[in-house]
PDB file of C-alpha atoms in Angstrom:
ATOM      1  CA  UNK U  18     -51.995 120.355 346.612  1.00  0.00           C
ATOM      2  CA  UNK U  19     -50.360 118.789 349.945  1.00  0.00           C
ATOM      3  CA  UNK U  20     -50.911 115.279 351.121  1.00  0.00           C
ATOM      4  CA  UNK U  21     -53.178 114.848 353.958  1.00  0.00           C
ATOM      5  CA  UNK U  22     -52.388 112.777 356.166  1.00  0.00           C
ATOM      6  CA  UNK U  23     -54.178 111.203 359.040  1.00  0.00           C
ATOM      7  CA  UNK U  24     -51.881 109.738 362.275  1.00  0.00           C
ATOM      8  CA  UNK U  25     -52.811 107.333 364.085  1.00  0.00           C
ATOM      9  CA  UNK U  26     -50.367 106.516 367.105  1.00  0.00           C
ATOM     10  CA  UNK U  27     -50.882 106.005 370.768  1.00  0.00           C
ATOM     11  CA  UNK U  28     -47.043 106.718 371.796  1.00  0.00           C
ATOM     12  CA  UNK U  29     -47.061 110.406 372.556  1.00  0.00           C
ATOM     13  CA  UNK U  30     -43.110 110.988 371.450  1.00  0.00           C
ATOM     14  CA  UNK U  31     -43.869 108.566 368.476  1.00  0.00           C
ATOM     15  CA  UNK U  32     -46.863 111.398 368.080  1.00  0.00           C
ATOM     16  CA  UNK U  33     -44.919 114.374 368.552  1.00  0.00           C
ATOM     17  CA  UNK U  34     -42.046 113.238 366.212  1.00  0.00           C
ATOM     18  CA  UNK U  35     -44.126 112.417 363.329  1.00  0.00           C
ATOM     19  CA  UNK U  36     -45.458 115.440 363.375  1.00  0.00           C
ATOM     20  CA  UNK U  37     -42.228 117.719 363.831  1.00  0.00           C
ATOM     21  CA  UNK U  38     -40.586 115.585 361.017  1.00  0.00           C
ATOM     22  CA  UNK U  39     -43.714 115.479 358.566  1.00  0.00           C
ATOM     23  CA  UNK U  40     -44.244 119.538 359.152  1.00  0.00           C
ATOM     24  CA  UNK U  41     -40.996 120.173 357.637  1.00  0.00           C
ATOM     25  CA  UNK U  42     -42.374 119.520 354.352  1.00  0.00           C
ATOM     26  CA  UNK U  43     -44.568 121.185 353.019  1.00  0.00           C
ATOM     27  CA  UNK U  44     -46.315 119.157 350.749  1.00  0.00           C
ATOM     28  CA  UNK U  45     -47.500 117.606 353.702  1.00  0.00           C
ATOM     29  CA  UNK U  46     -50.327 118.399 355.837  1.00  0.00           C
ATOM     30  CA  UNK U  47     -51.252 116.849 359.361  1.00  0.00           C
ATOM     31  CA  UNK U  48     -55.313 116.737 359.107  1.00  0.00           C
ATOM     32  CA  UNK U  49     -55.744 114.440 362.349  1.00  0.00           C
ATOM     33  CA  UNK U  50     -54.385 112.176 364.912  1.00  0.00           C
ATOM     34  CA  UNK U  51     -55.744 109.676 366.840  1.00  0.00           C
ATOM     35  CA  UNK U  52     -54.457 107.519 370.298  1.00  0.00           C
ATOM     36  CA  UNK U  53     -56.045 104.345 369.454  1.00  0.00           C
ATOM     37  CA  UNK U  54     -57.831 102.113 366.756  1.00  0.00           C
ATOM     38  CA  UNK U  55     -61.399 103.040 367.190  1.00  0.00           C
ATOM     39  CA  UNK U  56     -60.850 106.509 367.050  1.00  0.00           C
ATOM     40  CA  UNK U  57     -58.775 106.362 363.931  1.00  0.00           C
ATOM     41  CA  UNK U  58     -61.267 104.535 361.924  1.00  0.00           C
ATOM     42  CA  UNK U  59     -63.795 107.373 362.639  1.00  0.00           C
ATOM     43  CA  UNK U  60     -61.341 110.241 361.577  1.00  0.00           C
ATOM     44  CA  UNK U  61     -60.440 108.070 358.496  1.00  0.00           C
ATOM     45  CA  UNK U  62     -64.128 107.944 357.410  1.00  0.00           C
ATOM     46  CA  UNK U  63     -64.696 111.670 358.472  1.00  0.00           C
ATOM     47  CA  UNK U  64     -61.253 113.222 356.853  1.00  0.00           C
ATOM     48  CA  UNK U  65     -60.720 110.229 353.822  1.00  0.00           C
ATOM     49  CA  UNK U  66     -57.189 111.654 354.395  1.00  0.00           C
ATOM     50  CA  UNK U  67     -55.142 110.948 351.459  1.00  0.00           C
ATOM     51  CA  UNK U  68     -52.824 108.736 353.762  1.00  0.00           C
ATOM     52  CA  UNK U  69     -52.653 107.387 356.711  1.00  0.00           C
ATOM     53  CA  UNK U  70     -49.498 106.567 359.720  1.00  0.00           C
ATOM     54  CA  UNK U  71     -50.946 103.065 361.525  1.00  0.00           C
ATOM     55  CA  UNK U  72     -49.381 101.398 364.607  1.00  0.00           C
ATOM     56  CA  UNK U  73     -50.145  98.236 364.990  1.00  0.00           C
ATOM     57  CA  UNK U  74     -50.244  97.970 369.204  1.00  0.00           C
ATOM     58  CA  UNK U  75     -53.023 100.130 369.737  1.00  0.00           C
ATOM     59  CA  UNK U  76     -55.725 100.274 372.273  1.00  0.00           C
ATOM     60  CA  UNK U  77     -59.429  99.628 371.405  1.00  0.00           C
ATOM     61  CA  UNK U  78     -58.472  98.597 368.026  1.00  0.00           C
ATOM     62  CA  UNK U  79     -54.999  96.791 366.508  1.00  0.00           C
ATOM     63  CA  UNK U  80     -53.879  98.391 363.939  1.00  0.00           C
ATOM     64  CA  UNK U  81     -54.420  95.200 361.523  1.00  0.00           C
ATOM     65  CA  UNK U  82     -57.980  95.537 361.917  1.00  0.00           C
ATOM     66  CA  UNK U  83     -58.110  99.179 361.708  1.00  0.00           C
ATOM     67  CA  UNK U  84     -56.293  99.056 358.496  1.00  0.00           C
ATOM     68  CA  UNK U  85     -59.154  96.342 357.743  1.00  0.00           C
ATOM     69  CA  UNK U  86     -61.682  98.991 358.324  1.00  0.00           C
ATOM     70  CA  UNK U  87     -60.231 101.591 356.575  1.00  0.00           C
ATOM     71  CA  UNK U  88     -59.355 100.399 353.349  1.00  0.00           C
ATOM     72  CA  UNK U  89     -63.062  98.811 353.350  1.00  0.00           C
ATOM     73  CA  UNK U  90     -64.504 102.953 353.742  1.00  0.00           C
ATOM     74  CA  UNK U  91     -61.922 104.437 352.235  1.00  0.00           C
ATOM     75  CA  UNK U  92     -60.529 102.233 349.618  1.00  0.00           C
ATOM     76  CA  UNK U  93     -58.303 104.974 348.051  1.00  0.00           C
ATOM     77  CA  UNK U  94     -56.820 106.049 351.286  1.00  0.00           C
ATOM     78  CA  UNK U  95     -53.143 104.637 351.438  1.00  0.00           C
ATOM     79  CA  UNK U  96     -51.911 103.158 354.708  1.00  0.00           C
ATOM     80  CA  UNK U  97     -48.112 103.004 356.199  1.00  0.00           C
ATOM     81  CA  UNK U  98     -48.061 100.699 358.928  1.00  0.00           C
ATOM     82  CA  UNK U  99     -45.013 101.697 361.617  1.00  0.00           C
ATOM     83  CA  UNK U 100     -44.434  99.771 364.469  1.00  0.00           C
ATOM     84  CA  UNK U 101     -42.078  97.730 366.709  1.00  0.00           C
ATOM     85  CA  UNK U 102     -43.758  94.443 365.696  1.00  0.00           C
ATOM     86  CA  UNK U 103     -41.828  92.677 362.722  1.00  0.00           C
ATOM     87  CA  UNK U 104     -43.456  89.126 362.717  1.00  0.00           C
ATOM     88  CA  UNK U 105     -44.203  87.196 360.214  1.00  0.00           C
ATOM     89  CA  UNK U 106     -47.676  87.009 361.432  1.00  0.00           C
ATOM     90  CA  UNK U 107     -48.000  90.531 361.591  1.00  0.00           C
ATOM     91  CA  UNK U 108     -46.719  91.377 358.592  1.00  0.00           C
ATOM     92  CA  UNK U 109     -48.788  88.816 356.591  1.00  0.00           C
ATOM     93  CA  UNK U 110     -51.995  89.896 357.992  1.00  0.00           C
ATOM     94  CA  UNK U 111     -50.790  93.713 357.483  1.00  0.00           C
ATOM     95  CA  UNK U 112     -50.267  92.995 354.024  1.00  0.00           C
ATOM     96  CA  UNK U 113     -53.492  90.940 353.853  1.00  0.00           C
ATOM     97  CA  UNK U 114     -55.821  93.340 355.357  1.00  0.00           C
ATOM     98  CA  UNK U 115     -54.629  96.194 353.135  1.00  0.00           C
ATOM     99  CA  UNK U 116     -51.912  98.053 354.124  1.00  0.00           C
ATOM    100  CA  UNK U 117     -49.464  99.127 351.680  1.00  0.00           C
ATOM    101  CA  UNK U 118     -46.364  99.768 353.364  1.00  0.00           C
ATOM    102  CA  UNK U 119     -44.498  98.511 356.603  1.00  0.00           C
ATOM    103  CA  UNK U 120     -42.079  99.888 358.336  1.00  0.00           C
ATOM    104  CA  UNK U 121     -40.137  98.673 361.141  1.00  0.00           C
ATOM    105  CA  UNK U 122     -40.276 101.664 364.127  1.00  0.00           C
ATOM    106  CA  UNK U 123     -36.592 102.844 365.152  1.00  0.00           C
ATOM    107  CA  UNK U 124     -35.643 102.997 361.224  1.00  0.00           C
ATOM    108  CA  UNK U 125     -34.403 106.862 360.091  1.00  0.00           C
ATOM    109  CA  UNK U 126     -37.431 108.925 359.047  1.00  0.00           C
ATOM    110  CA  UNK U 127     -36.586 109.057 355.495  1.00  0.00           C
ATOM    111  CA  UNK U 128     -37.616 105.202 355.494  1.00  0.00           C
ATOM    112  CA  UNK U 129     -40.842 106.834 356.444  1.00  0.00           C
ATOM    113  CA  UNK U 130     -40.607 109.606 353.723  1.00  0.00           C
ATOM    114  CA  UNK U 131     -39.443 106.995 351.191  1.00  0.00           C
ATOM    115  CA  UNK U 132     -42.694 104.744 352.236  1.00  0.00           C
ATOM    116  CA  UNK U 133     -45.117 107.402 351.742  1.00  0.00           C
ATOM    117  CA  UNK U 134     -43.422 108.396 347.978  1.00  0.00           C
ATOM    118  CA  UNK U 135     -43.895 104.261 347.392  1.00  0.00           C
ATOM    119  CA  UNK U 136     -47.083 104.171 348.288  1.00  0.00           C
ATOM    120  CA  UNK U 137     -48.333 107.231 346.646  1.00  0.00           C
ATOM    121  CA  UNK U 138     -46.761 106.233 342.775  1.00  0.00           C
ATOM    122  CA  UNK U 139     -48.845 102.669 343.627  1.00  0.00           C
ATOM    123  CA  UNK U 140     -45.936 100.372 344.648  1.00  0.00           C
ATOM    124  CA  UNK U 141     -46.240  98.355 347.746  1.00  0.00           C
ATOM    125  CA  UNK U 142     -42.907  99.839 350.527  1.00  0.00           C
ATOM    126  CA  UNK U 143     -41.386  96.415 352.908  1.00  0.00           C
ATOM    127  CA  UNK U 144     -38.637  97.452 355.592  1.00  0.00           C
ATOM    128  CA  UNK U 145     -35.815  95.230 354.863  1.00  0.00           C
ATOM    129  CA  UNK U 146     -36.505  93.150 357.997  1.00  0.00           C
ATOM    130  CA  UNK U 147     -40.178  91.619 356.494  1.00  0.00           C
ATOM    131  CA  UNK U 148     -39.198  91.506 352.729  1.00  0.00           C
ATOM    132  CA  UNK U 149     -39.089  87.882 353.429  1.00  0.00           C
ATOM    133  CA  UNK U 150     -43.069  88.047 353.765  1.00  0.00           C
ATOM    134  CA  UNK U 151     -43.404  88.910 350.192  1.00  0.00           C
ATOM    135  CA  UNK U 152     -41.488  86.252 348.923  1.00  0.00           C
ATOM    136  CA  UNK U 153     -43.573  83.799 350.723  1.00  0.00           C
ATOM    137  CA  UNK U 154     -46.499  85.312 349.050  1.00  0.00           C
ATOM    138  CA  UNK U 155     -45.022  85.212 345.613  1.00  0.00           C
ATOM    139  CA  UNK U 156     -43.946  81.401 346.262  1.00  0.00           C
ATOM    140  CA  UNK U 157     -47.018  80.323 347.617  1.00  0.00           C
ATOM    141  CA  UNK U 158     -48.635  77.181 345.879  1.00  0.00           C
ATOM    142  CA  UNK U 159     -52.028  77.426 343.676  1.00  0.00           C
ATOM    143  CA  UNK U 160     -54.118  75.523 345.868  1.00  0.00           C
ATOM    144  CA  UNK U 161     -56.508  72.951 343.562  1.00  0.00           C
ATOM    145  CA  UNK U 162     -58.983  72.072 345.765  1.00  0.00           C
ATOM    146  CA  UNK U 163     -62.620  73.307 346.941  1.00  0.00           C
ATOM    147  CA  UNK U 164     -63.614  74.926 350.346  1.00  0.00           C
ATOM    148  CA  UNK U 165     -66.882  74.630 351.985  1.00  0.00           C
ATOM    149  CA  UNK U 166     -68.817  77.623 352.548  1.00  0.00           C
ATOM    150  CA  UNK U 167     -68.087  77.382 356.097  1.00  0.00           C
ATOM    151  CA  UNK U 168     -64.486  76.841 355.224  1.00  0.00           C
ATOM    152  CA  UNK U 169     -64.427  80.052 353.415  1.00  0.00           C
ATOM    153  CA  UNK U 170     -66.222  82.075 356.231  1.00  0.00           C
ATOM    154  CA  UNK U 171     -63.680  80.983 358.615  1.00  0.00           C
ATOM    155  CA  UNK U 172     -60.862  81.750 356.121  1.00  0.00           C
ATOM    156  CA  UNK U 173     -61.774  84.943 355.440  1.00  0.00           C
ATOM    157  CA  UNK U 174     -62.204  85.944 359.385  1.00  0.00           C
ATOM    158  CA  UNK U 175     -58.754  84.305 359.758  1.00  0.00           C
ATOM    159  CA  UNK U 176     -57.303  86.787 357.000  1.00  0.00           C
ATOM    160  CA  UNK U 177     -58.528  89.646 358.777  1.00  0.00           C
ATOM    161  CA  UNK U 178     -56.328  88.670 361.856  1.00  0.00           C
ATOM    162  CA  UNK U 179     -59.322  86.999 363.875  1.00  0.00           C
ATOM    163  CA  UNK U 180     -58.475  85.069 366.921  1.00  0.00           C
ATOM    164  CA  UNK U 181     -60.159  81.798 367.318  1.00  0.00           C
ATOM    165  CA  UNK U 182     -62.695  83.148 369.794  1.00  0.00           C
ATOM    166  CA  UNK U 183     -63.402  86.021 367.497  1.00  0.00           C
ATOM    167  CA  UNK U 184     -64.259  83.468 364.375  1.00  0.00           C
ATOM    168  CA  UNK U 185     -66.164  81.052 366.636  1.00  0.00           C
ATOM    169  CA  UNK U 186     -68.399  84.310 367.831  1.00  0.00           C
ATOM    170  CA  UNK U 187     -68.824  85.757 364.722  1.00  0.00           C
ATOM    171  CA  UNK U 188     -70.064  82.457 363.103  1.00  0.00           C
ATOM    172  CA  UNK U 189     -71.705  81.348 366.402  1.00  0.00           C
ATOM    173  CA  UNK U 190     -69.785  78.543 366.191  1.00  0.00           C
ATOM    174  CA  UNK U 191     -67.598  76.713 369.436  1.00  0.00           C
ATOM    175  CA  UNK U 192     -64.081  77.070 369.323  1.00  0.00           C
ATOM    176  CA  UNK U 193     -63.263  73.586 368.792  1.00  0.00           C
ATOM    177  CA  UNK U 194     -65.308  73.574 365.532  1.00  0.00           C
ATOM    178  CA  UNK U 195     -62.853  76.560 364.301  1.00  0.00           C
ATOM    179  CA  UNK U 196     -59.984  74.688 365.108  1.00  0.00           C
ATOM    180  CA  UNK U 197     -61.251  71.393 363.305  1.00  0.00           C
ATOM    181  CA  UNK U 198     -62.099  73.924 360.098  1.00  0.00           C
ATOM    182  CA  UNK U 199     -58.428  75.475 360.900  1.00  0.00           C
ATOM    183  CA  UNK U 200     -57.004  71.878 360.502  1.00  0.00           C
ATOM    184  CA  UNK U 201     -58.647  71.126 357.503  1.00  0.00           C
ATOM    185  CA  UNK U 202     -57.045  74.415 355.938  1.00  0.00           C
ATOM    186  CA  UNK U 203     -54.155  73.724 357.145  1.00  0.00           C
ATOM    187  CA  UNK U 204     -54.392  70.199 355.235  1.00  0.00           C
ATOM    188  CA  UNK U 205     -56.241  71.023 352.205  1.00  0.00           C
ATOM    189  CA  UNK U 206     -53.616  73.699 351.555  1.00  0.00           C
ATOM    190  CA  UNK U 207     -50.450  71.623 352.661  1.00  0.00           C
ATOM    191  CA  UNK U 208     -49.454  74.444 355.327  1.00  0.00           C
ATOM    192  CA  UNK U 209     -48.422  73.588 358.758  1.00  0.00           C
ATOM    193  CA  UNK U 210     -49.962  77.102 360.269  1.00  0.00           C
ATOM    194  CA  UNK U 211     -52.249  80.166 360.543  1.00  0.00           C
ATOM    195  CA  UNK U 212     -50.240  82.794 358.833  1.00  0.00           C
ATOM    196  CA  UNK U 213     -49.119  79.923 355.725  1.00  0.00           C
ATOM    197  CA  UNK U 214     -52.709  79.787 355.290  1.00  0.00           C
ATOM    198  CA  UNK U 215     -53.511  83.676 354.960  1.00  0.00           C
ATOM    199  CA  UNK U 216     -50.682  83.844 352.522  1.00  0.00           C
ATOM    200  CA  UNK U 217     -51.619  81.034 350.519  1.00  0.00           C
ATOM    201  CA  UNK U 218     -55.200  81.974 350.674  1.00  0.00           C
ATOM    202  CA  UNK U 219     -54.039  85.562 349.583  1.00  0.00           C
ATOM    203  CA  UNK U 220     -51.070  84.603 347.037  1.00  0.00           C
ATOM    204  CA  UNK U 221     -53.946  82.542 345.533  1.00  0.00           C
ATOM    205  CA  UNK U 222     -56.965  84.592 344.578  1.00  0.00           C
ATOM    206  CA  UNK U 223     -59.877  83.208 347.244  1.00  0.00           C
ATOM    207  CA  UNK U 224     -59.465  85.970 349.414  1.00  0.00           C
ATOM    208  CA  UNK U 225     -58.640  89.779 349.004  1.00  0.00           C
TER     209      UNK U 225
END
């Protein structure tokens, strides 16, 4: 039985080389490919390929929040982010929203290859370049305090890479009010910014 796999990738040569490299094998099969975010979450939910090729930079849609999408519709589907962007930020909220490998574009394609045998025996695949991410998960303290309910709504908008514009509309809120619930995160959980807080808040249990 091949592995169906789902692209989704707005660079055209990125396009075309994934699937000249992938078609050598195979035990893989190309079932769809999409140019940006939006249209990637739809093939997702119409193909539930087996796995799926993310960018992050894509239009419509980031990639984070795609992955997001996904996993939440098709929570078996496995997801290897490759892109240019190696942040910490990035990676955290990657990680957070679901995905369960990133690679760093540029890298030979057997780091690709070796992501998608990871991900398929149920291990989690880091390019060198954001194992440090990990770590900070794996370090990060066991918070012993309480959040309000608000607190948690924001949290959990923040861990799915929400700007603060994007919290404040979702939870009809102003922006300074997300900020002041942002602060007293940032407090409560003895961080000193956004991404410390989706890792702690992730490393801890309080959101998934």
């Amino acid at each position: 039985m091949s592995l169906n796999i789902l692209i989704i990738e707005d660079d055209p040569l990125m396009q075309l080389g994934l699937r000249h490299a992938l078609g050598q094998d195979s035990s893989f099969s190309i079932v769809g490919q999409a140019t940006d975010g939006a249209a990637g979450v739809q093939q997702a939910m119409q193909l539930n390929p087996h796995l799926v090729i993310m960018d992050i930079g894509l239009p419509h849609l980031d990639g984070i929040e795609a992955t997001h999408q996904i996993k939440a519709a098709c929570p078996d589907t496995r997801i290897v982010i490759l892109t240019s962007h190696a942040t910490e930020h990035e990676t955290a909220l990657a990680l957070a929203n679901g995905a369960d490998a990133y690679c760093i574009k540029g890298a030979d394609i057997q780091q690709v290859l070796d992501a998608i045998a990871t991900v398929q025996s149920g291990a989690l695949y880091l390019d060198e370049k954001v194992r440090h991410v990990v770590q900070q998960l794996q370090s990060a303290p066991q918070p012993a305090f309480t959040l309000s309910k608000r607190e948690m709504e924001v949290l959990e908008l923040l861990v799915q890479g929400k700007s603060n514009g994007a919290i404040a509309q979702a939870l009809f809120l102003s922006e300074s009010t997300i900020k002041a619930h942002l602060r007293s995160l940032m407090t409560k959980f003895e961080v000193h910014d956004r991404v410390q807080v989706a890792v702690v808040a992730l490393r801890s249990g309080l959101v998934s």
